[in-house]
Amino acid sequence: GGTEAPVTDNLGVVNIPVVVHVVYSNAQENISDSQINSQIAVLNDDFRASNSDSGNVPSEFANLVADSEISFTIAGVNRYSSSTQQWGTNDAVKAQYPPVSPSTTLNIWIANIGGGILGYAQFPGGPASTDGIVISPQYFGTTGYVSAPFNKGRTTTHEVGHYLNLRHIWGDGRCRQDD
C-alpha cells in the first residue's frame, strides 16, 4: 500500500477541561494532587501519541498510531469526605456529588467502586446529571495510591475513550457496536 496524507479537521488541538471529584472514606483514597497530575499527563501522552511505550503497539497497528489532537487540563479538584466505603456502578456517587458544567467539562469521580471494578464511563448522549467517568482511586494515575498492574493510568485512558464514544473492539453488542 502507498502512503496516504493524514486526515485533518483543521481544528488544531482541542482541549477538554477536567474537574476531578475525589470522594474518600479514608486517607489513602484522598489521593494527592501529584497523583491527579500524573493521570492528566498520561491522558495527554496517550491522546497526543507522545507516550513512551509505543513499542507495546502490536505490529499490525503500529502504522495506525495517530495524534488525536485532544488534550486535557485540570479545571478544578473537589474533595469530599464520605462515610460510604463502596459506591458501585449505579451512579450514586454522581448523584451525591453532581457534575460541574457537564456540557463543557469532563467530570471524573475518584471513588472506591468496589467489586473489583476499575472504572466505568457514560457514553455520549446520556443524562447531563451523570455525564463523566468514575475510577477507583488505586487505578488512577501512576504515583501515590496505585495498585499494579493497573498503575500506568490506562484505566482512565480506556474510560475516557468510552466517554468520547469509542466501543470495545472485541465485540460489544456483536457487529452493531464494534469500532
PDB file of N, CA, C and O in Angstrom, residues 97-129:
ATOM      1  N   TYR A  97     -22.606  13.862  44.501  1.00  0.00           N
ATOM      2  CA  TYR A  97     -21.675  14.960  44.184  1.00  0.00           C
ATOM      3  C   TYR A  97     -21.816  15.274  42.696  1.00  0.00           C
ATOM      4  O   TYR A  97     -21.074  14.750  41.871  1.00  0.00           O
ATOM      5  N   PRO A  98     -22.783  16.110  42.318  1.00  0.00           N
ATOM      6  CA  PRO A  98     -23.129  16.321  40.904  1.00  0.00           C
ATOM      7  C   PRO A  98     -21.978  16.880  40.060  1.00  0.00           C
ATOM      8  O   PRO A  98     -21.072  17.542  40.581  1.00  0.00           O
ATOM      9  N   PRO A  99     -22.040  16.627  38.748  1.00  0.00           N
ATOM     10  CA  PRO A  99     -21.003  17.126  37.842  1.00  0.00           C
ATOM     11  C   PRO A  99     -21.021  18.651  37.746  1.00  0.00           C
ATOM     12  O   PRO A  99     -22.042  19.285  37.980  1.00  0.00           O
ATOM     13  N   VAL A 100     -19.876  19.194  37.384  1.00  0.00           N
ATOM     14  CA  VAL A 100     -19.705  20.635  37.167  1.00  0.00           C
ATOM     15  C   VAL A 100     -19.697  20.876  35.659  1.00  0.00           C
ATOM     16  O   VAL A 100     -18.915  20.246  34.936  1.00  0.00           O
ATOM     17  N   SER A 101     -20.562  21.740  35.170  1.00  0.00           N
ATOM     18  CA  SER A 101     -20.601  22.148  33.752  1.00  0.00           C
ATOM     19  C   SER A 101     -20.410  20.976  32.787  1.00  0.00           C
ATOM     20  O   SER A 101     -19.506  20.975  31.963  1.00  0.00           O
ATOM     21  N   PRO A 102     -21.271  19.948  32.848  1.00  0.00           N
ATOM     22  CA  PRO A 102     -21.050  18.760  32.026  1.00  0.00           C
ATOM     23  C   PRO A 102     -21.079  18.997  30.518  1.00  0.00           C
ATOM     24  O   PRO A 102     -20.517  18.204  29.772  1.00  0.00           O
ATOM     25  N   SER A 103     -21.673  20.093  30.058  1.00  0.00           N
ATOM     26  CA  SER A 103     -21.695  20.340  28.606  1.00  0.00           C
ATOM     27  C   SER A 103     -20.344  20.809  28.086  1.00  0.00           C
ATOM     28  O   SER A 103     -20.086  20.746  26.882  1.00  0.00           O
ATOM     29  N   THR A 104     -19.464  21.270  28.975  1.00  0.00           N
ATOM     30  CA  THR A 104     -18.163  21.794  28.539  1.00  0.00           C
ATOM     31  C   THR A 104     -16.987  21.198  29.298  1.00  0.00           C
ATOM     32  O   THR A 104     -15.843  21.572  29.032  1.00  0.00           O
ATOM     33  N   THR A 105     -17.252  20.288  30.234  1.00  0.00           N
ATOM     34  CA  THR A 105     -16.217  19.790  31.129  1.00  0.00           C
ATOM     35  C   THR A 105     -16.328  18.285  31.287  1.00  0.00           C
ATOM     36  O   THR A 105     -17.437  17.757  31.437  1.00  0.00           O
ATOM     37  N   LEU A 106     -15.172  17.596  31.279  1.00  0.00           N
ATOM     38  CA  LEU A 106     -15.129  16.179  31.627  1.00  0.00           C
ATOM     39  C   LEU A 106     -15.060  16.082  33.144  1.00  0.00           C
ATOM     40  O   LEU A 106     -14.138  16.610  33.761  1.00  0.00           O
ATOM     41  N   ASN A 107     -16.051  15.450  33.736  1.00  0.00           N
ATOM     42  CA  ASN A 107     -16.057  15.210  35.172  1.00  0.00           C
ATOM     43  C   ASN A 107     -15.564  13.795  35.435  1.00  0.00           C
ATOM     44  O   ASN A 107     -16.039  12.836  34.805  1.00  0.00           O
ATOM     45  N   ILE A 108     -14.603  13.691  36.351  1.00  0.00           N
ATOM     46  CA  ILE A 108     -14.073  12.390  36.753  1.00  0.00           C
ATOM     47  C   ILE A 108     -14.238  12.274  38.257  1.00  0.00           C
ATOM     48  O   ILE A 108     -13.736  13.112  39.006  1.00  0.00           O
ATOM     49  N   TRP A 109     -14.953  11.239  38.684  1.00  0.00           N
ATOM     50  CA  TRP A 109     -15.109  10.956  40.100  1.00  0.00           C
ATOM     51  C   TRP A 109     -14.094   9.886  40.477  1.00  0.00           C
ATOM     52  O   TRP A 109     -14.039   8.832  39.833  1.00  0.00           O
ATOM     53  N   ILE A 110     -13.298  10.170  41.497  1.00  0.00           N
ATOM     54  CA  ILE A 110     -12.373   9.188  42.039  1.00  0.00           C
ATOM     55  C   ILE A 110     -13.034   8.679  43.320  1.00  0.00           C
ATOM     56  O   ILE A 110     -13.143   9.406  44.315  1.00  0.00           O
ATOM     57  N   ALA A 111     -13.526   7.465  43.266  1.00  0.00           N
ATOM     58  CA  ALA A 111     -14.256   6.887  44.386  1.00  0.00           C
ATOM     59  C   ALA A 111     -14.114   5.379  44.327  1.00  0.00           C
ATOM     60  O   ALA A 111     -14.061   4.803  43.237  1.00  0.00           O
ATOM     61  N   ASN A 112     -14.073   4.752  45.481  1.00  0.00           N
ATOM     62  CA  ASN A 112     -13.958   3.305  45.521  1.00  0.00           C
ATOM     63  C   ASN A 112     -15.262   2.684  45.006  1.00  0.00           C
ATOM     64  O   ASN A 112     -16.301   2.780  45.664  1.00  0.00           O
ATOM     65  N   ILE A 113     -15.191   2.079  43.833  1.00  0.00           N
ATOM     66  CA  ILE A 113     -16.375   1.468  43.227  1.00  0.00           C
ATOM     67  C   ILE A 113     -16.688   0.150  43.929  1.00  0.00           C
ATOM     68  O   ILE A 113     -17.842  -0.160  44.189  1.00  0.00           O
ATOM     69  N   GLY A 114     -15.650  -0.627  44.232  1.00  0.00           N
ATOM     70  CA  GLY A 114     -15.819  -1.927  44.874  1.00  0.00           C
ATOM     71  C   GLY A 114     -16.051  -3.025  43.857  1.00  0.00           C
ATOM     72  O   GLY A 114     -16.161  -2.779  42.648  1.00  0.00           O
ATOM     73  N   GLY A 115     -16.111  -4.256  44.331  1.00  0.00           N
ATOM     74  CA  GLY A 115     -16.394  -5.405  43.480  1.00  0.00           C
ATOM     75  C   GLY A 115     -15.337  -5.672  42.421  1.00  0.00           C
ATOM     76  O   GLY A 115     -15.619  -6.331  41.427  1.00  0.00           O
ATOM     77  N   GLY A 116     -14.141  -5.155  42.613  1.00  0.00           N
ATOM     78  CA  GLY A 116     -13.078  -5.358  41.627  1.00  0.00           C
ATOM     79  C   GLY A 116     -13.230  -4.517  40.374  1.00  0.00           C
ATOM     80  O   GLY A 116     -12.502  -4.715  39.401  1.00  0.00           O
ATOM     81  N   ILE A 117     -14.153  -3.576  40.369  1.00  0.00           N
ATOM     82  CA  ILE A 117     -14.373  -2.717  39.200  1.00  0.00           C
ATOM     83  C   ILE A 117     -13.340  -1.597  39.205  1.00  0.00           C
ATOM     84  O   ILE A 117     -13.201  -0.878  40.188  1.00  0.00           O
ATOM     85  N   LEU A 118     -12.619  -1.439  38.080  1.00  0.00           N
ATOM     86  CA  LEU A 118     -11.592  -0.406  37.981  1.00  0.00           C
ATOM     87  C   LEU A 118     -12.204   0.958  37.685  1.00  0.00           C
ATOM     88  O   LEU A 118     -11.794   1.962  38.259  1.00  0.00           O
ATOM     89  N   GLY A 119     -13.160   0.994  36.745  1.00  0.00           N
ATOM     90  CA  GLY A 119     -13.774   2.249  36.358  1.00  0.00           C
ATOM     91  C   GLY A 119     -14.941   2.004  35.426  1.00  0.00           C
ATOM     92  O   GLY A 119     -15.136   0.898  34.940  1.00  0.00           O
ATOM     93  N   TYR A 120     -15.710   3.052  35.190  1.00  0.00           N
ATOM     94  CA  TYR A 120     -16.792   2.979  34.208  1.00  0.00           C
ATOM     95  C   TYR A 120     -17.072   4.368  33.666  1.00  0.00           C
ATOM     96  O   TYR A 120     -16.729   5.365  34.289  1.00  0.00           O
ATOM     97  N   ALA A 121     -17.679   4.410  32.483  1.00  0.00           N
ATOM     98  CA  ALA A 121     -17.918   5.680  31.793  1.00  0.00           C
ATOM     99  C   ALA A 121     -19.339   5.738  31.269  1.00  0.00           C
ATOM    100  O   ALA A 121     -19.966   4.712  31.014  1.00  0.00           O
ATOM    101  N   GLN A 122     -19.793   6.967  31.068  1.00  0.00           N
ATOM    102  CA  GLN A 122     -21.052   7.194  30.358  1.00  0.00           C
ATOM    103  C   GLN A 122     -20.720   7.581  28.926  1.00  0.00           C
ATOM    104  O   GLN A 122     -19.906   8.465  28.694  1.00  0.00           O
ATOM    105  N   PHE A 123     -21.357   6.915  27.984  1.00  0.00           N
ATOM    106  CA  PHE A 123     -21.193   7.268  26.576  1.00  0.00           C
ATOM    107  C   PHE A 123     -21.921   8.582  26.287  1.00  0.00           C
ATOM    108  O   PHE A 123     -22.836   8.965  27.022  1.00  0.00           O
ATOM    109  N   PRO A 124     -21.560   9.265  25.212  1.00  0.00           N
ATOM    110  CA  PRO A 124     -22.269  10.496  24.847  1.00  0.00           C
ATOM    111  C   PRO A 124     -23.763  10.248  24.666  1.00  0.00           C
ATOM    112  O   PRO A 124     -24.177   9.172  24.251  1.00  0.00           O
ATOM    113  N   GLY A 125     -24.546  11.251  24.995  1.00  0.00           N
ATOM    114  CA  GLY A 125     -25.983  11.165  24.796  1.00  0.00           C
ATOM    115  C   GLY A 125     -26.769  10.808  26.038  1.00  0.00           C
ATOM    116  O   GLY A 125     -27.990  10.839  26.019  1.00  0.00           O
ATOM    117  N   GLY A 126     -26.073  10.473  27.102  1.00  0.00           N
ATOM    118  CA  GLY A 126     -26.761  10.153  28.351  1.00  0.00           C
ATOM    119  C   GLY A 126     -27.148  11.429  29.086  1.00  0.00           C
ATOM    120  O   GLY A 126     -26.870  12.544  28.633  1.00  0.00           O
ATOM    121  N   PRO A 127     -27.755  11.276  30.246  1.00  0.00           N
ATOM    122  CA  PRO A 127     -28.177  12.451  31.011  1.00  0.00           C
ATOM    123  C   PRO A 127     -26.994  13.309  31.458  1.00  0.00           C
ATOM    124  O   PRO A 127     -25.956  12.780  31.857  1.00  0.00           O
ATOM    125  N   ALA A 128     -27.166  14.620  31.426  1.00  0.00           N
ATOM    126  CA  ALA A 128     -26.116  15.535  31.880  1.00  0.00           C
ATOM    127  C   ALA A 128     -25.784  15.300  33.350  1.00  0.00           C
ATOM    128  O   ALA A 128     -24.637  15.460  33.765  1.00  0.00           O
ATOM    129  N   SER A 129     -26.761  14.877  34.120  1.00  0.00           N
ATOM    130  CA  SER A 129     -26.563  14.702  35.561  1.00  0.00           C
ATOM    131  C   SER A 129     -25.618  13.554  35.908  1.00  0.00           C
ATOM    132  O   SER A 129     -25.152  13.459  37.039  1.00  0.00           O
TER     133      SER A 129
END
